Coordinates of C-alpha atoms in Angstrom, one line a residue:
M25 CA 12.6 -22.8 -1.8
T26 CA 11.0 -26.6 -1.8
F27 CA 11.1 -26.9 -5.3
I28 CA 14.7 -26.1 -6.1
D29 CA 16.0 -29.6 -5.1
K30 CA 13.4 -31.8 -6.7
D31 CA 13.4 -33.1 -10.4
P32 CA 12.8 -30.7 -12.9
T33 CA 9.2 -31.7 -14.0
T34 CA 8.3 -31.8 -10.6
A35 CA 9.8 -28.7 -9.4
I36 CA 8.4 -26.6 -12.7
D37 CA 4.7 -28.1 -11.5
L38 CA 5.1 -26.6 -8.1
I39 CA 6.5 -23.4 -9.1
K40 CA 3.3 -23.4 -11.6
D41 CA 0.8 -24.5 -9.1
G42 CA 2.1 -21.9 -6.5
F43 CA 1.9 -18.9 -8.8
E44 CA -1.6 -20.2 -9.6
T45 CA -2.5 -20.0 -5.7
A46 CA -1.1 -16.6 -5.1
G47 CA -3.5 -15.3 -8.0
Y48 CA -1.1 -15.2 -10.8
I49 CA -1.8 -17.6 -13.8
C50 CA 1.5 -18.9 -14.6
D51 CA 2.2 -20.9 -17.8
R52 CA 4.5 -23.5 -18.1
H53 CA 7.1 -21.3 -20.2
I54 CA 7.4 -18.7 -17.5
A55 CA 7.6 -21.2 -14.6
T56 CA 10.2 -23.0 -16.4
S57 CA 12.3 -19.6 -16.6
I58 CA 11.9 -19.1 -12.9
Y59 CA 13.1 -22.6 -12.2
L60 CA 16.4 -22.1 -14.4
S61 CA 16.9 -18.9 -12.9
Q62 CA 17.2 -20.5 -9.4
K63 CA 19.4 -23.3 -10.7
L64 CA 21.8 -21.0 -12.7
D65 CA 21.8 -18.0 -10.4
K66 CA 20.8 -16.0 -13.5
P67 CA 18.6 -12.8 -13.1
I68 CA 15.4 -12.8 -15.4
L69 CA 14.7 -10.0 -18.0
V70 CA 11.2 -10.2 -18.6
E71 CA 10.1 -8.1 -21.6
G72 CA 6.6 -7.4 -23.1
P73 CA 3.7 -5.1 -23.8
P74 CA 2.9 -2.6 -20.5
G75 CA 0.1 -4.6 -18.7
V76 CA 0.9 -7.9 -19.0
G77 CA 1.6 -8.8 -15.8
K78 CA 5.8 -8.4 -16.0
T79 CA 6.0 -6.5 -12.3
E80 CA 3.3 -8.8 -11.1
L81 CA 5.2 -11.9 -11.7
A82 CA 7.9 -10.4 -9.3
K83 CA 5.5 -9.6 -6.7
A84 CA 4.0 -13.2 -6.8
A85 CA 7.3 -14.8 -6.5
S86 CA 7.9 -12.6 -3.3
E87 CA 4.5 -13.9 -2.1
I88 CA 5.2 -17.9 -3.0
L89 CA 9.0 -17.9 -1.7
G90 CA 8.2 -16.0 1.4
A91 CA 10.9 -13.6 0.1
P92 CA 11.0 -9.7 0.9
L93 CA 10.5 -7.9 -2.3
I94 CA 13.1 -5.1 -3.1
R95 CA 11.8 -2.6 -5.7
L96 CA 13.7 -0.2 -8.1
Q97 CA 11.7 1.8 -10.0
C98 CA 13.9 2.9 -13.1
Y99 CA 13.7 6.6 -14.9
E100 CA 15.4 8.7 -16.8
G101 CA 18.5 10.3 -15.0
L102 CA 18.5 7.4 -12.4
D103 CA 22.2 6.8 -11.0
E104 CA 24.1 5.0 -8.5
S105 CA 23.3 7.6 -5.7
K106 CA 19.5 6.5 -5.8
A107 CA 20.1 3.1 -7.1
L108 CA 23.5 1.6 -5.2
Y109 CA 24.4 3.5 -2.6
E110 CA 25.4 7.1 -1.2
W111 CA 27.5 8.3 1.5
K112 CA 25.8 9.6 4.8
Y113 CA 27.1 13.2 4.6
G114 CA 25.5 14.4 7.7
K115 CA 26.8 11.6 9.7
Q116 CA 30.5 12.5 7.9
L117 CA 30.1 15.9 9.1
L118 CA 29.4 15.4 12.1
Y119 CA 32.2 12.7 12.5
T120 CA 34.5 15.4 11.1
Q121 CA 33.3 18.0 13.7
I122 CA 33.9 15.5 16.6
L123 CA 37.3 14.7 15.3
K124 CA 38.3 18.3 14.9
E125 CA 37.3 18.9 18.6
K126 CA 39.4 15.9 20.1
L127 CA 42.3 16.8 17.8
G128 CA 44.5 17.8 20.8
D129 CA 43.9 14.7 22.6
L130 CA 44.8 12.7 19.4
L131 CA 48.0 14.1 18.9
E132 CA 49.4 15.2 22.2
D133 CA 51.7 12.3 22.1
A134 CA 52.8 12.8 18.7
V135 CA 56.2 14.7 18.2
G136 CA 56.6 16.4 14.7
L137 CA 54.6 16.9 11.8
E138 CA 55.2 13.0 10.2
Q139 CA 54.0 11.7 13.5
S140 CA 50.9 13.8 13.3
M141 CA 50.1 12.8 9.8
D142 CA 50.6 8.9 10.9
K143 CA 47.9 9.4 13.3
L144 CA 45.3 11.1 11.6
H145 CA 46.0 8.7 8.6
Q146 CA 44.5 6.0 11.1
F147 CA 41.2 7.8 11.1
G148 CA 41.2 7.7 7.3
D149 CA 39.3 4.7 6.7
S150 CA 36.9 4.9 9.2
F151 CA 35.7 8.3 7.5
Y152 CA 34.6 6.1 4.6
S153 CA 33.4 3.0 5.9
E154 CA 30.4 0.7 5.8
K155 CA 28.9 2.5 8.8
F156 CA 28.6 5.8 6.8
L157 CA 27.3 3.6 3.6
E158 CA 23.5 4.4 2.7
A159 CA 22.3 1.5 1.1
R160 CA 19.6 2.0 -1.9
P161 CA 17.7 -0.5 -3.3
L162 CA 20.4 -2.7 -5.0
L163 CA 23.0 -2.7 -2.2
Q164 CA 20.1 -3.4 0.3
A165 CA 19.5 -6.6 -1.8
L166 CA 23.1 -7.7 -1.7
K167 CA 23.3 -6.8 2.2
S168 CA 20.3 -8.8 3.1
E169 CA 20.7 -12.0 5.4
V170 CA 17.7 -13.6 3.7
K171 CA 16.7 -14.5 0.3
T172 CA 15.1 -11.6 -1.2
V173 CA 13.4 -10.8 -4.8
L174 CA 15.1 -7.9 -6.5
L175 CA 12.8 -6.2 -9.1
I176 CA 14.3 -3.7 -11.3
D177 CA 11.2 -2.1 -12.8
E178 CA 11.1 -0.7 -16.3
I179 CA 14.8 -0.9 -17.0
D180 CA 14.0 0.3 -20.5
K181 CA 13.2 4.0 -18.8
S182 CA 17.0 4.4 -17.5
D183 CA 19.7 5.6 -19.8
H184 CA 22.2 3.4 -21.4
E185 CA 25.1 4.5 -18.8
F186 CA 22.9 2.9 -15.9
E187 CA 23.1 -0.2 -17.4
A188 CA 26.8 -0.2 -16.9
Y189 CA 26.2 -0.2 -13.2
L190 CA 24.1 -3.2 -13.4
L191 CA 26.9 -5.4 -15.3
E192 CA 28.7 -6.4 -12.0
I193 CA 25.5 -6.9 -10.0
L194 CA 23.9 -8.8 -12.9
S195 CA 27.0 -11.3 -13.6
D196 CA 28.4 -11.7 -9.9
Y197 CA 26.4 -10.6 -7.4
Q198 CA 28.4 -7.9 -5.9
I199 CA 29.2 -4.3 -6.3
S200 CA 32.7 -2.4 -6.1
V201 CA 32.9 0.7 -3.9
P202 CA 35.8 2.5 -4.5
E203 CA 36.6 3.7 -1.1
I204 CA 35.6 0.3 0.5
G205 CA 36.2 -2.8 -1.9
T206 CA 34.0 -5.2 -3.2
I207 CA 30.9 -6.0 -1.5
K208 CA 29.6 -9.4 -2.1
A209 CA 26.0 -10.6 -1.7
K210 CA 25.3 -12.7 1.3
T211 CA 22.5 -14.2 0.0
K212 CA 21.7 -14.5 -3.9
P213 CA 18.7 -12.8 -4.3
L214 CA 16.1 -13.7 -7.2
V215 CA 16.5 -10.5 -9.7
F216 CA 13.8 -9.6 -12.4
L217 CA 14.2 -6.6 -14.5
T218 CA 11.2 -5.8 -16.5
S219 CA 11.3 -3.9 -20.0
N220 CA 8.1 -2.3 -21.8
N221 CA 10.3 -2.6 -25.2
T222 CA 10.9 1.2 -25.5
R223 CA 14.5 1.1 -26.2
E224 CA 16.7 -2.0 -26.7
M225 CA 18.8 -3.3 -24.0
S226 CA 22.4 -3.6 -24.4
D227 CA 23.9 -6.9 -25.5
A228 CA 25.9 -6.8 -22.1
L229 CA 23.1 -6.8 -20.2
K230 CA 21.1 -9.4 -22.2
R231 CA 24.2 -11.8 -22.1
R232 CA 24.0 -11.8 -18.4
C233 CA 20.1 -12.6 -18.2
L234 CA 17.6 -15.3 -19.2
H235 CA 14.9 -13.8 -21.6
L236 CA 11.1 -13.9 -21.0
Y237 CA 8.9 -12.7 -23.3
I238 CA 5.2 -12.2 -21.9
P239 CA 2.8 -11.5 -24.8
F240 CA -1.0 -10.6 -24.5
P241 CA -2.7 -13.8 -23.4
D242 CA -4.8 -15.8 -25.7
A243 CA -8.4 -16.1 -24.7
A244 CA -8.2 -19.2 -22.7
L245 CA -5.5 -17.9 -20.9
E246 CA -7.2 -14.8 -20.1
R247 CA -10.7 -16.4 -19.2
R248 CA -8.4 -18.1 -16.7
I249 CA -6.7 -14.9 -15.3
I250 CA -10.6 -12.9 -15.1
Q251 CA -11.7 -16.2 -13.4
T252 CA -8.9 -16.1 -10.7
R253 CA -8.7 -12.3 -10.0
V254 CA -12.8 -11.7 -10.7
P255 CA -14.2 -15.1 -9.6
E256 CA -17.7 -13.3 -8.8
L257 CA -18.3 -12.6 -12.5
E258 CA -20.8 -14.9 -14.0
E259 CA -19.5 -17.3 -16.8
N260 CA -21.5 -16.2 -19.6
L261 CA -20.4 -12.1 -19.2
R262 CA -16.6 -13.3 -18.4
N263 CA -16.7 -15.1 -21.7
Q264 CA -18.1 -12.1 -23.6
L265 CA -16.0 -9.5 -22.1
V266 CA -12.7 -11.4 -23.1
S267 CA -14.0 -12.1 -26.8
F268 CA -15.0 -8.5 -26.8
V269 CA -11.5 -7.3 -25.7
Q270 CA -9.5 -10.0 -27.8
Q271 CA -11.3 -8.5 -30.5
L272 CA -10.2 -4.8 -29.7
R273 CA -6.5 -5.9 -29.3
T274 CA -6.6 -6.6 -33.4
Q275 CA -7.3 -2.9 -34.2
D276 CA -5.0 0.1 -35.0
L277 CA -5.3 1.6 -31.4
K278 CA -3.1 3.8 -29.9
K279 CA -2.7 1.7 -26.9
L280 CA -3.7 -1.9 -26.9
P281 CA -5.6 -3.0 -23.8
A282 CA -3.7 -4.8 -21.3
V283 CA -4.6 -7.6 -19.4
S284 CA -4.9 -4.8 -16.1
E285 CA -7.2 -3.2 -17.9
T286 CA -9.5 -6.7 -18.8
I287 CA -9.2 -7.3 -15.0
D288 CA -10.2 -3.3 -14.0
W289 CA -13.4 -3.6 -16.8
A290 CA -14.3 -7.0 -15.5
R291 CA -14.7 -5.4 -11.9
T292 CA -16.7 -2.3 -13.4
L293 CA -19.5 -4.6 -14.8
L294 CA -19.2 -6.4 -11.8
L295 CA -19.8 -3.2 -9.6
L296 CA -22.6 -2.3 -12.0
H297 CA -24.5 -5.6 -11.7
A298 CA -24.1 -6.3 -15.7
E299 CA -25.5 -9.6 -17.2
K300 CA -24.7 -9.3 -20.4
L301 CA -22.7 -7.0 -22.4
D302 CA -25.0 -4.3 -24.3
T303 CA -24.0 -1.1 -26.7
D304 CA -24.8 1.4 -24.3
L305 CA -23.2 -0.3 -21.3
V306 CA -19.8 -1.0 -23.3
R307 CA -19.8 2.8 -24.5
N308 CA -20.3 4.1 -21.3
T309 CA -17.4 2.1 -19.6
L310 CA -15.2 1.9 -23.1
N311 CA -12.6 4.1 -21.4
M312 CA -12.0 1.5 -18.8
L313 CA -10.1 -0.4 -21.5
L314 CA -8.9 2.3 -23.8
K315 CA -6.7 5.5 -22.3
F316 CA -7.0 7.6 -25.6
E317 CA -9.9 9.7 -26.4
E318 CA -9.2 9.3 -30.2
D319 CA -9.5 5.4 -29.8
I320 CA -12.4 5.8 -28.0
D321 CA -14.0 7.7 -30.6
N322 CA -12.8 5.3 -33.3
M323 CA -13.9 2.4 -31.6
H324 CA -17.6 3.8 -30.8
S325 CA -19.2 2.4 -34.0
E326 CA -17.4 -1.0 -34.1
V327 CA -19.1 -1.7 -30.4
P328 CA -22.2 -3.2 -31.8
K329 CA -20.3 -5.5 -34.0
F330 CA -18.1 -6.5 -31.3
I331 CA -20.9 -7.5 -28.9
A332 CA -22.6 -9.2 -31.8
A333 CA -19.3 -11.5 -32.2
A334 CA -19.1 -11.9 -28.5
Q335 CA -22.4 -12.8 -28.0
K336 CA -22.1 -15.5 -30.7
E337 CA -19.2 -16.7 -29.8
V338 CA -20.0 -18.0 -26.3
R339 CA -23.3 -19.4 -27.3

């Protein structure tokens, strides 16, 4: 990484510029967190509402660092066999069958039960060894010969028990396999954990991570994001749609429109060759921003007022 040995100010500027080049508008707070994560060898716990760019942050980091992205999508019931490792049972069974067929040859020089058992014990370690280990995302990141970006996505959807499996990795970048021992990271990955705050993370997990909260962007930042992601959209319309979305977020909705939905709406308006917001256009495309019919129905009457405010604001 070209920034890691620079002075802090220069390094943070390089990170910020690198993310922007990759299409991710990264403020100084985020860039500082990335820098500190690398200097302190600490994972980053990224929290915030859905759709504000938490997952995209890890993807952009992978791109600008030229590091492979290894992603673990969390869900309820996720366990170590899907996240860390599991044994290749089919290969072990095949090994057992071969051992059974060769058992006579292996024991032909053994005298008595004790010598036979000693010979058999020589093969115990082979049965549970790394050649029979199926690496899942977390172990893949530790065993990688090159720097990787490890994304543990939506950690809040997993069970409390799963957090315990992560603690050793997050603190020491290693994993203990009972039959083998401790496997340490060959190259420490850059680790991102994302959370939509559907439940509180444990103190033990939080202590091992740098905390980064990404809120909904203000109007100025959201305009920059749209300009970067949908550059073909005319400036006046871009300003109007951002103002409209910002007003929507002040309402009591079941789900506030996220940045990803603002981007989708901008692409929709571009596709429809819109030049400005009007009531029919907005009402016909409001489902790009709002995902619950109740929210859409409640906002229909507010559309003309929001459009008038948006047009007045950008004059």
